[in-house]
């Protein structure tokens, strides 16, 4: 136990692990005899980072009541166990200081150098930005994390260590929060650990997630594995002895031969996938042989097959064809002495370290510390990460981005060859079009046909392991929207849609300008588009320019509500430094309105006792700023959306301030309002039914439907629907846009020509 070494404000005690005590003692007593092969400078960096974190986190406590510093110490210890450099360990101590204290990244760099700052910033959450939803916040966190990973892959290793210790200490949190964190861990962080090959992190993250998400199944698996342990260990002991004797007899030096228990979630997954009982799962445990050389792996495999009868079709050579996460091993399944199948894994010591530590193993074997930790263009092992980075700008919708991240992390790969013999990995179900876009965007855009194993095949043919694929290109060829019906990689889908959008870019830009101008008004609109706040909004929406943002708005990639809300936030933050001569629509009523009607007779406050009607040109709905217009006939007050083109030239004395009456909803009489929408879709069987299902899920009534189809072109669907308020409309739009065949979606207005 050690008292706080840098401050006397707090009196709690913290247990310092042995490895850290050795570092602290060596710095004070024997600076030239530093432990763990660190230089004096590296040891000093680790100690200073610990002491700085200790001082910053003093008196802070975790939800469990423990001193907060326990968490950074544990994270740094996990990174040290992975073989991390002093820079990585220092980042482990400091990973929370920017988020939880007043320390700035600049101060981190000043004290500990730019590498530590980069790692800490990469791990820090986006807690200082405002997002419209938890989904958007989560998506932005992952976007930033993957960008940081591309600069230095150690960022995600620090984040994984942080998440693992948080999962180990999840008990003190409320059940709902435990489940949310556990679900995110199982869907994102465990697959990330797998992609990086860090097996020991992946297995524990999965088991801990399993424990909180499915507690009853977890306890059942624990009980089953414990009950069979004695019988399993006795069976494996016999097999190990036979193999040890055989290997020594032919002169193969066996570094280690051991039984490997399979983690609980892995067993449970296999039972669910294969619909088998626990007793029918043969690889609950496996034998692992570790030898010295690669060629001894294959010799040992022959010994295993000679000693026990192999099961046909159950041999996998991950040495000749490693997994994308660098995992290498020989796997075979044989019938043991008791007649039960046993899995045997054969690998070298270096392969074993890579299987346990993944990318981190190369810190021990290939590098001395911080070198070679950046993502390079030649490193095919990180194709998946480059794809995630490509999606940063391609996928604007937060929900779509998260879904594609999860799909990409979980996907198993299929291996195919180019005609030159280069190996490429694609996800299962990939077609020649996916392969073409994997090579280059222009190859995909000009793809006219494909050969697989020297035979011309349809472009929608699924590829299999070992296929040799050749793409036939023609200068005048271009993507077909029909390809979206069979391609499976997000890259291919995105590139096809991008081509379609570029071919209609001018139309989309004009539509986006029209939508934004109606919302904010013409006054100062052109100046607004050229202003710095508007450029910042484009960046926050993941666009490179304002014109790109307008095109995305016109195409439906980003909603008008998102753009206006972020523009309002940006302008508010910058005033009065920069005055923008444009009036943004407020979130509530545009002007002070009279008190709402106490009788709740009208959904509109400000027109009590007057004849009024909803304008058919802009069809306003609750949640949108509105304005009343005195009509010249006998129709009374016409209620318009603020910014409606029909209201722009009306003189002020005909305008009446009105607002939506919330009292009407409270009294149990919710109204619905007509809205007309237009959807551009790929013409396929069932697409209208898919859209109607989304509307049904959101309790939206459909009053009318009109479908127009064109030979070889997208179809247009016009729907008249009944909507309660703007949030319901936005939810509905979001769900419809998630249908892969939907190309464009917009709300229709009936304005004068």
XYZ file of C-alpha atoms in Angstrom:
753
model
C 0.000 0.000 0.000
C 1.213 3.529 -0.681
C -0.002 6.927 0.440
C -0.624 9.671 -2.105
C 2.991 10.526 -3.146
C 2.325 13.953 -4.623
C -0.314 15.581 -2.435
C -1.502 15.410 1.134
C -5.052 16.660 0.560
C -6.564 13.171 0.549
C -5.958 10.353 2.958
C -7.041 7.290 0.983
C -4.549 4.563 0.180
C -3.979 2.885 -3.157
C -2.241 -0.394 -3.839
C 0.576 0.124 -6.326
C 1.364 -2.954 -8.489
C 4.829 -4.480 -8.243
C 5.903 -3.448 -11.746
C 5.123 0.211 -11.042
C 6.830 0.109 -7.635
C 9.990 -1.169 -9.351
C 9.845 1.748 -11.794
C 9.398 4.311 -8.997
C 12.147 2.814 -6.804
C 14.588 2.549 -9.727
C 14.124 6.208 -10.617
C 14.865 7.328 -7.057
C 17.554 4.862 -6.010
C 19.141 3.412 -9.153
C 18.332 5.509 -12.225
C 20.910 3.599 -14.305
C 19.397 0.197 -13.371
C 15.883 0.662 -14.747
C 13.596 -2.403 -14.903
C 11.934 -4.088 -17.906
C 14.671 -3.090 -20.378
C 13.606 0.550 -20.288
C 16.073 3.403 -20.658
C 16.250 5.950 -17.817
C 14.323 8.405 -20.005
C 11.552 5.870 -20.679
C 11.299 4.926 -17.019
C 11.153 8.605 -16.061
C 8.291 9.171 -18.552
C 6.246 6.331 -17.015
C 6.824 7.585 -13.464
C 6.039 11.208 -14.292
C 2.832 10.224 -16.082
C 1.724 8.174 -13.060
C 2.440 10.995 -10.607
C 0.741 13.596 -12.806
C -2.380 11.413 -13.139
C -2.319 10.731 -9.379
C -2.330 14.435 -8.591
C -5.065 15.253 -11.118
C -7.362 12.447 -9.995
C -6.804 12.949 -6.274
C -10.016 12.832 -4.277
C -11.943 11.622 -7.341
C -13.773 8.369 -6.831
C -15.393 5.860 -9.140
C -19.054 4.851 -8.898
C -17.926 1.926 -6.753
C -16.430 4.349 -4.206
C -12.842 3.309 -4.986
C -10.170 5.958 -5.656
C -10.332 6.877 -9.339
C -6.582 6.456 -9.854
C -7.087 2.685 -9.625
C -8.524 2.788 -13.163
C -5.578 4.531 -14.931
C -3.137 2.272 -13.045
C -5.021 -0.825 -14.244
C -5.155 0.433 -17.850
C -1.426 1.178 -17.852
C -0.776 -2.301 -16.411
C -2.780 -3.974 -19.208
C -0.794 -2.023 -21.799
C 2.471 -3.023 -20.134
C 1.394 -6.690 -20.221
C 0.845 -6.321 -23.977
C 4.433 -5.127 -24.354
C 3.561 -1.472 -24.877
C 6.282 1.158 -25.023
C 6.770 3.768 -22.308
C 4.780 6.219 -24.460
C 1.829 3.825 -24.613
C 1.956 3.124 -20.867
C 2.113 6.866 -20.145
C -0.971 7.359 -22.341
C -2.685 4.666 -20.267
C -2.110 6.691 -17.102
C -3.282 9.920 -18.756
C -6.109 8.745 -21.026
C -8.853 10.360 -18.892
C -7.211 13.614 -17.800
C -8.356 15.767 -20.739
C -11.948 14.623 -20.307
C -12.140 14.627 -16.507
C -9.880 17.518 -15.502
C -8.961 21.029 -16.662
C -5.718 19.884 -18.314
C -5.487 20.735 -22.019
C -3.927 18.633 -24.804
C -1.326 21.389 -25.186
C -0.205 20.891 -21.584
C -0.020 17.119 -22.139
C 2.273 17.733 -25.116
C 4.401 20.210 -23.181
C 4.947 17.776 -20.315
C 5.076 14.418 -22.103
C 5.620 15.042 -25.816
C 3.502 14.978 -29.009
C 3.184 11.162 -29.145
C 1.500 10.949 -25.748
C -0.777 13.864 -26.647
C -1.828 12.169 -29.891
C -2.700 8.950 -28.089
C -4.620 10.716 -25.314
C -6.554 12.873 -27.773
C -7.401 9.818 -29.855
C -8.970 8.080 -26.870
C -10.760 11.119 -25.440
C -14.505 11.138 -26.064
C -16.280 13.991 -27.815
C -17.850 15.179 -24.579
C -17.569 18.892 -25.363
C -19.731 18.834 -28.506
C -23.504 18.861 -28.697
C -25.249 16.163 -30.723
C -28.902 15.642 -31.525
C -28.998 12.043 -30.311
C -27.026 9.323 -28.553
C -26.677 7.563 -31.905
C -25.068 10.635 -33.441
C -22.738 11.057 -30.444
C -21.681 7.405 -30.637
C -21.118 7.627 -34.398
C -18.988 10.762 -34.033
C -16.953 9.124 -31.265
C -16.164 6.191 -33.519
C -15.397 8.429 -36.508
C -12.839 10.308 -34.421
C -11.413 7.124 -32.936
C -10.879 5.506 -36.345
C -9.199 8.648 -37.679
C -6.855 8.596 -34.697
C -6.195 4.880 -35.297
C -5.033 5.660 -38.823
C -2.452 8.059 -37.406
C -1.341 5.629 -34.706
C -2.838 2.152 -34.270
C -1.904 2.226 -30.572
C -4.900 4.525 -29.978
C -7.329 1.631 -30.197
C -5.123 -0.596 -28.038
C -5.266 2.034 -25.268
C -9.021 2.314 -25.760
C -9.436 -1.478 -25.567
C -7.471 -1.610 -22.305
C -9.658 1.205 -20.957
C -12.831 -0.642 -21.963
C -11.628 -3.982 -20.562
C -10.995 -2.576 -17.085
C -14.325 -0.721 -17.176
C -16.051 -4.000 -18.037
C -14.273 -5.734 -15.147
C -15.681 -3.123 -12.741
C -19.179 -2.694 -14.176
C -21.059 -3.987 -11.128
C -21.459 -0.585 -9.457
C -23.412 0.958 -12.349
C -27.215 0.870 -12.769
C -28.534 -2.098 -14.733
C -29.627 -0.057 -17.759
C -26.211 1.569 -18.088
C -24.450 -1.795 -17.616
C -26.471 -3.275 -20.463
C -25.817 -0.306 -22.745
C -22.062 -0.463 -22.179
C -22.024 -4.260 -22.491
C -23.934 -4.116 -25.791
C -21.548 -1.527 -27.236
C -18.632 -3.677 -26.063
C -19.967 -6.814 -27.745
C -20.919 -5.022 -30.969
C -17.875 -2.776 -31.403
C -14.948 -3.322 -29.040
C -14.772 -7.134 -28.932
C -14.822 -7.298 -32.767
C -12.164 -4.567 -32.845
C -9.970 -6.634 -30.519
C -10.526 -9.587 -32.842
C -9.630 -7.538 -35.928
C -6.400 -6.498 -34.203
C -5.767 -10.114 -33.184
C -5.693 -9.399 -29.440
C -7.298 -12.702 -28.478
C -6.959 -12.348 -24.730
C -8.865 -9.029 -24.820
C -11.476 -10.296 -27.262
C -12.381 -13.397 -25.236
C -12.669 -11.535 -21.937
C -14.664 -8.661 -23.443
C -17.112 -11.139 -24.966
C -17.507 -13.132 -21.759
C -18.048 -9.999 -19.657
C -20.617 -8.678 -22.146
C -22.302 -12.084 -22.098
C -22.468 -11.897 -18.303
C -24.441 -8.627 -18.284
C -26.540 -9.048 -21.420
C -27.660 -12.650 -20.871
C -27.010 -13.392 -17.172
C -29.074 -16.586 -16.975
C -27.398 -18.170 -20.014
C -23.997 -17.067 -18.664
C -24.569 -18.776 -15.304
C -25.797 -21.922 -17.072
C -22.658 -22.067 -19.248
C -20.469 -21.533 -16.179
C -22.178 -24.440 -14.439
C -21.901 -26.776 -17.446
C -18.203 -26.052 -18.009
C -17.419 -26.517 -14.299
C -19.309 -29.832 -14.069
C -17.393 -31.390 -16.992
C -13.975 -30.020 -16.032
C -12.613 -33.161 -14.289
C -13.594 -35.512 -17.117
C -12.277 -33.085 -19.733
C -8.908 -32.581 -18.013
C -8.390 -36.349 -17.617
C -9.124 -36.912 -21.319
C -6.780 -34.128 -22.430
C -3.977 -35.336 -20.127
C -3.929 -38.716 -21.906
C -3.812 -37.072 -25.332
C -1.057 -34.653 -24.291
C 1.152 -37.474 -23.012
C 0.752 -39.493 -26.219
C 1.638 -36.482 -28.370
C 4.579 -35.447 -26.194
C 6.109 -38.941 -26.454
C 5.570 -39.104 -30.228
C 7.061 -35.652 -30.848
C 10.141 -36.360 -28.717
C 10.573 -39.666 -30.572
C 11.064 -37.869 -33.913
C 13.209 -35.050 -32.477
C 10.659 -32.213 -32.446
C 11.260 -29.899 -29.510
C 7.860 -29.052 -28.018
C 8.070 -25.728 -26.162
C 4.649 -26.219 -24.623
C 1.686 -28.558 -24.890
C -1.404 -27.537 -22.980
C -5.168 -27.688 -22.877
C -7.010 -24.547 -23.895
C -10.478 -23.997 -22.424
C -12.799 -22.258 -24.848
C -14.357 -19.049 -23.518
C -17.981 -19.233 -22.415
C -19.457 -16.954 -25.060
C -17.708 -18.919 -27.812
C -19.302 -22.169 -26.600
C -22.711 -20.512 -26.269
C -22.490 -19.009 -29.769
C -21.650 -22.392 -31.280
C -24.542 -24.062 -29.450
C -26.951 -21.428 -30.756
C -25.553 -21.424 -34.299
C -25.464 -25.209 -34.690
C -28.559 -25.815 -32.503
C -26.642 -28.347 -30.391
C -26.558 -29.253 -26.728
C -23.464 -28.644 -24.611
C -22.541 -32.360 -24.709
C -22.446 -32.215 -28.532
C -19.846 -29.444 -28.722
C -16.514 -31.187 -29.224
C -14.102 -28.260 -28.894
C -15.038 -26.978 -25.442
C -11.309 -27.403 -24.886
C -8.447 -27.937 -27.302
C -4.834 -29.104 -27.279
C -2.286 -26.461 -28.201
C 1.185 -27.483 -29.408
C 3.885 -24.805 -29.503
C 7.035 -25.684 -31.463
C 10.130 -23.749 -32.505
C 9.989 -23.483 -36.311
C 7.372 -23.148 -39.040
C 8.348 -26.389 -40.753
C 8.016 -28.229 -37.435
C 4.345 -27.220 -37.384
C 3.678 -29.358 -40.443
C 5.814 -32.234 -39.137
C 3.909 -32.109 -35.851
C 0.632 -32.169 -37.817
C 1.719 -35.441 -39.449
C 2.464 -36.895 -35.993
C -0.981 -35.862 -34.720
C -2.705 -37.461 -37.713
C -0.628 -40.608 -37.312
C -1.458 -40.920 -33.599
C -5.183 -40.159 -33.915
C -7.701 -40.475 -36.734
C -8.407 -37.062 -38.319
C -11.962 -35.976 -39.152
C -12.235 -35.122 -42.881
C -12.959 -31.481 -43.663
C -11.873 -30.265 -40.234
C -8.324 -29.145 -41.138
C -7.469 -25.443 -41.578
C -4.091 -24.018 -42.542
C -3.890 -20.498 -41.146
C -0.089 -20.499 -41.552
C -0.160 -20.608 -45.347
C -3.236 -18.370 -45.411
C -3.255 -16.209 -42.253
C -6.419 -14.521 -40.991
C -6.752 -10.774 -41.655
C -5.787 -10.079 -38.016
C -2.392 -11.826 -38.559
C -3.459 -14.976 -36.715
C -1.438 -18.046 -37.780
C -1.889 -21.650 -36.672
C -2.723 -25.134 -37.941
C -6.111 -26.418 -36.783
C -7.206 -30.038 -37.016
C -9.858 -32.170 -35.316
C -9.106 -35.802 -34.461
C -10.860 -38.646 -32.670
C -9.271 -39.122 -29.230
C -8.748 -42.303 -27.249
C -12.201 -42.086 -25.698
C -13.876 -41.790 -29.085
C -14.658 -38.080 -28.677
C -13.422 -35.387 -31.102
C -10.568 -33.143 -29.923
C -9.322 -29.977 -31.610
C -5.530 -29.612 -31.900
C -3.832 -26.277 -32.662
C -0.178 -26.172 -33.742
C 1.896 -22.976 -33.890
C 5.287 -21.438 -33.129
C 5.983 -19.280 -30.079
C 5.875 -16.104 -32.184
C 2.556 -17.182 -33.706
C 1.254 -17.806 -30.197
C 2.209 -14.294 -29.053
C 0.495 -12.829 -32.116
C -2.621 -14.898 -31.353
C -2.659 -13.537 -27.782
C -1.496 -9.965 -28.330
C -2.244 -9.342 -32.025
C -0.791 -6.097 -33.352
C 0.781 -5.490 -29.954
C 2.933 -8.605 -30.389
C 4.878 -6.789 -33.091
C 6.005 -4.253 -30.499
C 7.973 -7.138 -29.006
C 9.092 -8.877 -32.167
C 9.432 -6.158 -34.791
C 9.768 -2.764 -33.148
C 11.405 -1.202 -30.162
C 8.523 1.043 -29.266
C 6.777 3.687 -31.263
C 8.069 2.960 -34.764
C 5.877 1.442 -37.460
C 2.665 2.079 -35.591
C 1.095 4.147 -38.360
C -1.223 2.708 -40.995
C 0.615 2.448 -44.303
C -0.797 2.007 -47.774
C 1.077 -1.259 -48.254
C -0.254 -2.921 -45.103
C -2.994 -5.194 -46.452
C -3.743 -6.410 -42.938
C -5.599 -3.153 -42.256
C -7.848 -3.042 -45.310
C -10.838 -3.062 -42.977
C -9.591 0.082 -41.229
C -9.064 1.900 -44.516
C -12.646 1.031 -45.433
C -13.873 2.488 -42.142
C -11.929 5.675 -42.911
C -13.426 5.883 -46.406
C -16.896 5.775 -44.870
C -16.106 8.828 -42.729
C -17.098 11.054 -45.651
C -19.263 8.599 -47.578
C -21.848 7.784 -44.885
C -23.445 10.876 -43.370
C -26.300 9.202 -41.510
C -25.169 8.231 -38.004
C -27.339 5.095 -37.813
C -26.189 3.848 -41.227
C -22.557 4.499 -40.320
C -22.825 2.527 -37.054
C -24.578 -0.377 -38.756
C -21.874 -0.602 -41.420
C -19.109 -0.384 -38.829
C -20.639 -3.321 -36.958
C -21.153 -5.330 -40.152
C -17.565 -4.752 -41.263
C -16.081 -5.678 -37.904
C -18.036 -8.914 -37.665
C -17.660 -10.060 -41.269
C -15.625 -13.147 -42.058
C -13.542 -12.819 -45.219
C -13.372 -14.700 -48.505
C -9.949 -14.836 -50.213
C -9.639 -14.390 -53.977
C -6.761 -13.751 -56.374
C -6.105 -11.239 -59.125
C -4.866 -12.598 -62.488
C -1.348 -11.572 -61.338
C -1.645 -13.808 -58.260
C -2.149 -11.044 -55.661
C -4.346 -12.121 -52.751
C -7.331 -9.968 -51.802
C -9.786 -10.398 -48.947
C -13.465 -9.506 -49.292
C -16.432 -10.121 -47.048
C -18.574 -13.205 -47.503
C -21.052 -12.899 -50.369
C -18.868 -10.475 -52.348
C -19.346 -10.390 -56.125
C -17.082 -9.389 -59.056
C -18.456 -5.833 -58.752
C -17.344 -5.715 -55.104
C -13.943 -6.999 -56.253
C -13.763 -4.304 -58.967
C -14.428 -1.504 -56.486
C -11.939 -3.081 -54.078
C -9.253 -2.665 -56.746
C -10.131 0.946 -57.618
C -13.195 3.155 -57.903
C -12.615 3.729 -61.630
C -12.316 -0.018 -62.277
C -15.733 -0.452 -60.674
C -17.251 2.538 -62.479
C -16.143 1.150 -65.881
C -16.789 -2.517 -65.177
C -18.464 -4.191 -68.191
C -18.042 -7.873 -67.282
C -16.014 -10.375 -65.283
C -14.198 -13.672 -65.573
C -13.899 -16.071 -62.642
C -11.394 -18.884 -63.151
C -11.218 -17.944 -66.887
C -14.984 -18.243 -67.362
C -17.290 -15.277 -68.019
C -19.852 -15.065 -65.204
C -22.743 -12.738 -64.306
C -21.627 -9.735 -62.287
C -23.830 -10.843 -59.378
C -22.035 -14.201 -58.925
C -20.858 -14.738 -55.296
C -17.112 -15.337 -55.083
C -15.562 -18.347 -53.297
C -12.200 -18.866 -51.605
C -9.432 -19.379 -54.161
C -11.271 -17.846 -57.145
C -9.147 -15.995 -59.710
C -11.086 -12.900 -60.723
C -10.521 -10.734 -63.788
C -12.525 -7.552 -64.435
C -13.360 -6.525 -68.008
C -13.591 -2.735 -68.349
C -14.844 -0.479 -71.127
C -14.366 3.260 -71.404
C -18.050 4.001 -72.006
C -19.392 1.657 -69.304
C -20.866 3.074 -66.128
C -22.476 1.708 -62.962
C -25.994 0.358 -63.055
C -28.344 1.035 -60.187
C -29.332 -2.649 -60.468
C -25.908 -3.492 -58.979
C -27.197 -2.276 -55.624
C -29.438 -5.356 -55.553
C -26.482 -7.781 -55.277
C -23.291 -6.022 -54.123
C -22.608 -6.600 -50.410
C -19.621 -4.406 -49.517
C -20.344 -0.918 -48.236
C -17.560 0.464 -50.439
C -19.241 -0.786 -53.609
C -22.689 0.413 -52.542
C -21.331 3.827 -51.624
C -19.360 4.250 -54.863
C -22.373 3.296 -56.997
C -24.578 5.795 -55.176
C -21.836 8.430 -55.408
C -21.677 7.994 -59.179
C -25.434 8.419 -59.386
C -25.314 11.504 -57.165
C -22.470 13.074 -59.179
C -24.423 12.573 -62.383
C -27.294 14.523 -60.756
C -25.117 16.829 -58.641
C -26.337 20.160 -60.005
C -29.960 19.162 -59.445
C -29.185 18.101 -55.845
C -27.251 21.312 -55.076
C -30.144 23.443 -56.313
C -32.629 21.427 -54.288
C -30.470 21.803 -51.164
C -30.191 25.581 -51.699
C -33.965 25.784 -52.107
C -34.637 23.844 -48.893
C -32.191 25.887 -46.806
C -33.308 29.222 -48.249
C -36.936 28.465 -47.407
C -35.931 27.663 -43.833
C -33.698 30.677 -43.096
C -35.164 33.227 -45.511
C -33.672 35.158 -48.439
C -32.322 38.036 -46.337
C -28.547 37.590 -46.243
C -28.760 34.037 -47.587
C -25.914 34.352 -50.116
C -23.656 35.929 -47.484
C -24.516 33.111 -45.127
C -23.428 30.466 -47.656
C -20.013 32.133 -47.956
C -19.547 32.653 -44.209
C -17.140 30.842 -41.891
C -19.968 29.453 -39.681
C -21.516 27.762 -42.725
C -18.163 26.191 -43.626
C -17.857 24.923 -40.047
C -21.346 23.414 -40.281
C -20.305 21.608 -43.457
C -17.284 20.195 -41.621
C -19.384 19.062 -38.655
C -21.680 17.272 -41.112
C -18.590 15.557 -42.651
C -18.560 17.543 -45.914
C -15.538 19.273 -47.426
C -17.388 22.329 -48.722
C -20.691 24.171 -48.426
C -21.623 23.059 -51.948
C -21.099 19.423 -50.918
C -23.349 20.076 -47.923
C -26.072 21.529 -50.170
C -25.814 18.511 -52.473
C -26.126 16.174 -49.489
C -29.115 18.149 -48.239
C -30.759 17.930 -51.639
C -30.050 14.220 -51.929
C -31.288 13.490 -48.407
C -27.995 12.389 -46.818
C -28.356 15.075 -44.142
C -31.612 16.523 -42.839
C -32.602 20.168 -42.903
C -33.147 20.033 -39.144
C -29.543 18.884 -38.571
C -28.109 21.669 -40.726
C -30.215 24.440 -39.147
C -29.569 23.273 -35.574
C -25.798 23.148 -36.116
C -25.843 26.482 -37.903
C -27.747 28.027 -34.992
C -25.246 26.602 -32.488
C -22.275 27.841 -34.516
C -23.645 31.363 -34.989
C -24.573 31.601 -31.297
C -21.047 30.588 -30.231
C -19.405 33.185 -32.512
C -21.580 36.226 -31.811
C -20.791 39.056 -31.386
C -17.389 38.391 -32.970
C -18.973 37.864 -36.366
C -22.402 39.238 -37.279
C -24.344 37.183 -39.820
C -27.146 39.125 -41.497
C -29.584 36.244 -41.618
C -32.379 35.391 -39.218
C -32.338 31.731 -38.325
C -35.706 30.228 -37.463
C -36.031 29.846 -33.691
C -36.768 26.494 -32.138
C -40.083 27.765 -30.737
C -42.607 30.245 -32.094
C -41.259 32.974 -34.408
C -42.834 35.774 -32.370
C -44.452 36.145 -28.970
C -47.872 34.557 -29.250
C -50.997 35.097 -27.164
C -51.553 32.673 -24.289
C -52.853 29.306 -25.487
C -56.552 28.731 -25.431
C -57.608 27.342 -22.089
C -60.438 25.458 -23.697
C -58.115 23.594 -26.010
C -60.580 24.122 -28.888
C -57.876 24.866 -31.456
C -54.407 23.415 -32.070
C -53.292 26.959 -32.994
C -52.810 29.609 -30.305
C -53.549 33.146 -31.503
C -56.585 32.491 -33.718
C -59.196 31.901 -30.998
C -62.689 32.690 -32.302
C -61.429 33.199 -35.885
C -61.873 31.076 -38.998
C -58.564 29.578 -40.065
C -57.139 26.791 -42.213
C -53.797 25.076 -42.809
C -52.069 26.305 -45.955
C -51.916 23.607 -48.620
C -48.747 25.033 -50.158
C -46.406 24.223 -47.255
C -48.563 21.968 -44.990
C -47.122 22.986 -41.595
C -47.014 20.478 -38.730
C -46.426 20.911 -34.966
C -42.795 21.549 -34.135
C -42.277 23.881 -37.101
C -42.352 27.687 -36.675
C -45.560 29.060 -38.197
C -47.097 32.394 -39.141
C -50.717 33.414 -39.796
C -51.804 35.326 -42.903
C -55.105 37.190 -43.237
C -56.597 36.042 -46.542
C -58.411 38.437 -48.911
C -61.436 36.169 -49.352
C -63.686 34.596 -46.768
C -61.316 31.829 -45.711
C -60.098 33.643 -42.614
C -56.536 33.018 -41.413
C -54.160 30.870 -43.462
C -51.489 29.091 -41.345
C -48.109 28.796 -43.114
C -44.674 27.509 -42.261
C -42.319 30.399 -41.589
C -40.203 30.907 -44.708
C -42.937 29.704 -47.087
C -42.437 31.370 -50.483
C -46.105 32.417 -50.560
C -45.586 34.569 -47.435
C -42.386 36.358 -48.474
C -44.023 39.301 -50.287
C -46.992 39.784 -47.947
C -47.052 43.120 -46.122
C -46.679 43.110 -42.343
C -50.188 44.200 -41.387
C -51.612 40.974 -42.840
C -49.279 38.787 -40.727
C -50.493 37.446 -37.379
C -48.196 35.900 -34.754
C -49.416 32.384 -33.987
C -47.978 29.236 -32.390
C -48.899 25.629 -31.811
C -51.124 25.092 -28.779
C -49.513 22.448 -26.508
C -52.618 22.419 -24.288
C -54.536 20.676 -27.065
C -52.246 17.629 -26.845
C -52.371 17.549 -23.059
C -56.147 17.332 -23.136
C -55.972 14.102 -25.127
C -57.042 15.393 -28.542
C -53.951 14.968 -30.768
C -54.427 16.141 -34.359
C -52.812 14.800 -37.503
C -51.828 16.946 -40.464
C -51.494 16.082 -44.159
C -47.978 15.880 -45.593
C -46.979 14.811 -49.089
C -43.635 13.134 -49.689
C -41.781 11.998 -52.801
C -39.459 8.969 -52.764
C -37.077 7.996 -55.557
C -36.294 4.263 -55.433
C -34.781 1.405 -57.381
C -37.588 -0.324 -59.240
C -37.792 -3.735 -57.609
C -40.566 -5.983 -56.384
C -41.563 -5.246 -52.782
C -39.949 -1.836 -52.330
C -43.326 -0.083 -51.821
C -44.290 -2.693 -49.247
C -41.006 -2.054 -47.366
C -41.774 1.674 -47.260
C -45.339 1.111 -46.090
C -44.012 -1.165 -43.321
C -41.782 1.658 -42.051
C -44.776 3.990 -42.034
C -46.863 1.430 -40.159
C -44.097 1.021 -37.555
C -44.304 4.764 -36.889
C -48.139 4.773 -36.701
C -48.374 6.890 -39.852
C -51.592 6.675 -41.877
C -51.306 6.685 -45.689
C -54.099 8.633 -47.438
C -52.928 8.344 -51.034
C -50.213 6.709 -53.105
C -49.017 7.278 -56.649
C -46.224 5.207 -58.247
C -44.540 6.093 -61.537
C -42.035 3.755 -63.201
C -39.670 4.392 -66.119
C -37.818 1.866 -68.260
C -34.235 1.539 -67.006
C -34.602 4.421 -64.519
C -35.516 4.805 -60.842
C -39.192 4.769 -59.889
C -40.958 7.686 -58.159
C -43.414 7.128 -55.303
C -45.601 10.002 -54.088
C -47.428 9.423 -50.797
C -49.966 11.495 -48.893
C -49.558 10.766 -45.172
C -50.999 11.992 -41.867
C -48.394 13.269 -39.366
C -48.745 14.338 -35.732
C -45.640 16.499 -35.428
C -42.170 17.192 -36.784
C -40.313 14.611 -34.601
C -42.595 11.865 -35.961
C -41.885 13.020 -39.523
C -38.122 13.045 -38.929
C -38.190 9.547 -37.394
C -40.179 8.316 -40.359
C -37.771 9.899 -42.853
C -34.775 8.361 -41.049
C -36.245 4.853 -41.201
C -37.240 5.144 -44.868
C -33.757 6.381 -45.804
C -32.262 3.257 -44.212
C -33.896 1.109 -46.932
C -30.996 0.360 -49.295
C -33.099 0.859 -52.457
C -34.194 4.402 -51.500
C -32.185 6.905 -53.523
C -33.870 10.158 -52.556
C -36.603 11.341 -50.199
C -38.112 14.807 -49.908
C -41.155 16.610 -48.596
C -43.253 18.130 -51.373
C -44.508 21.710 -51.443
C -47.093 23.203 -53.793
C -45.725 26.622 -54.575
C -46.597 28.949 -57.444
C -44.505 28.624 -60.593
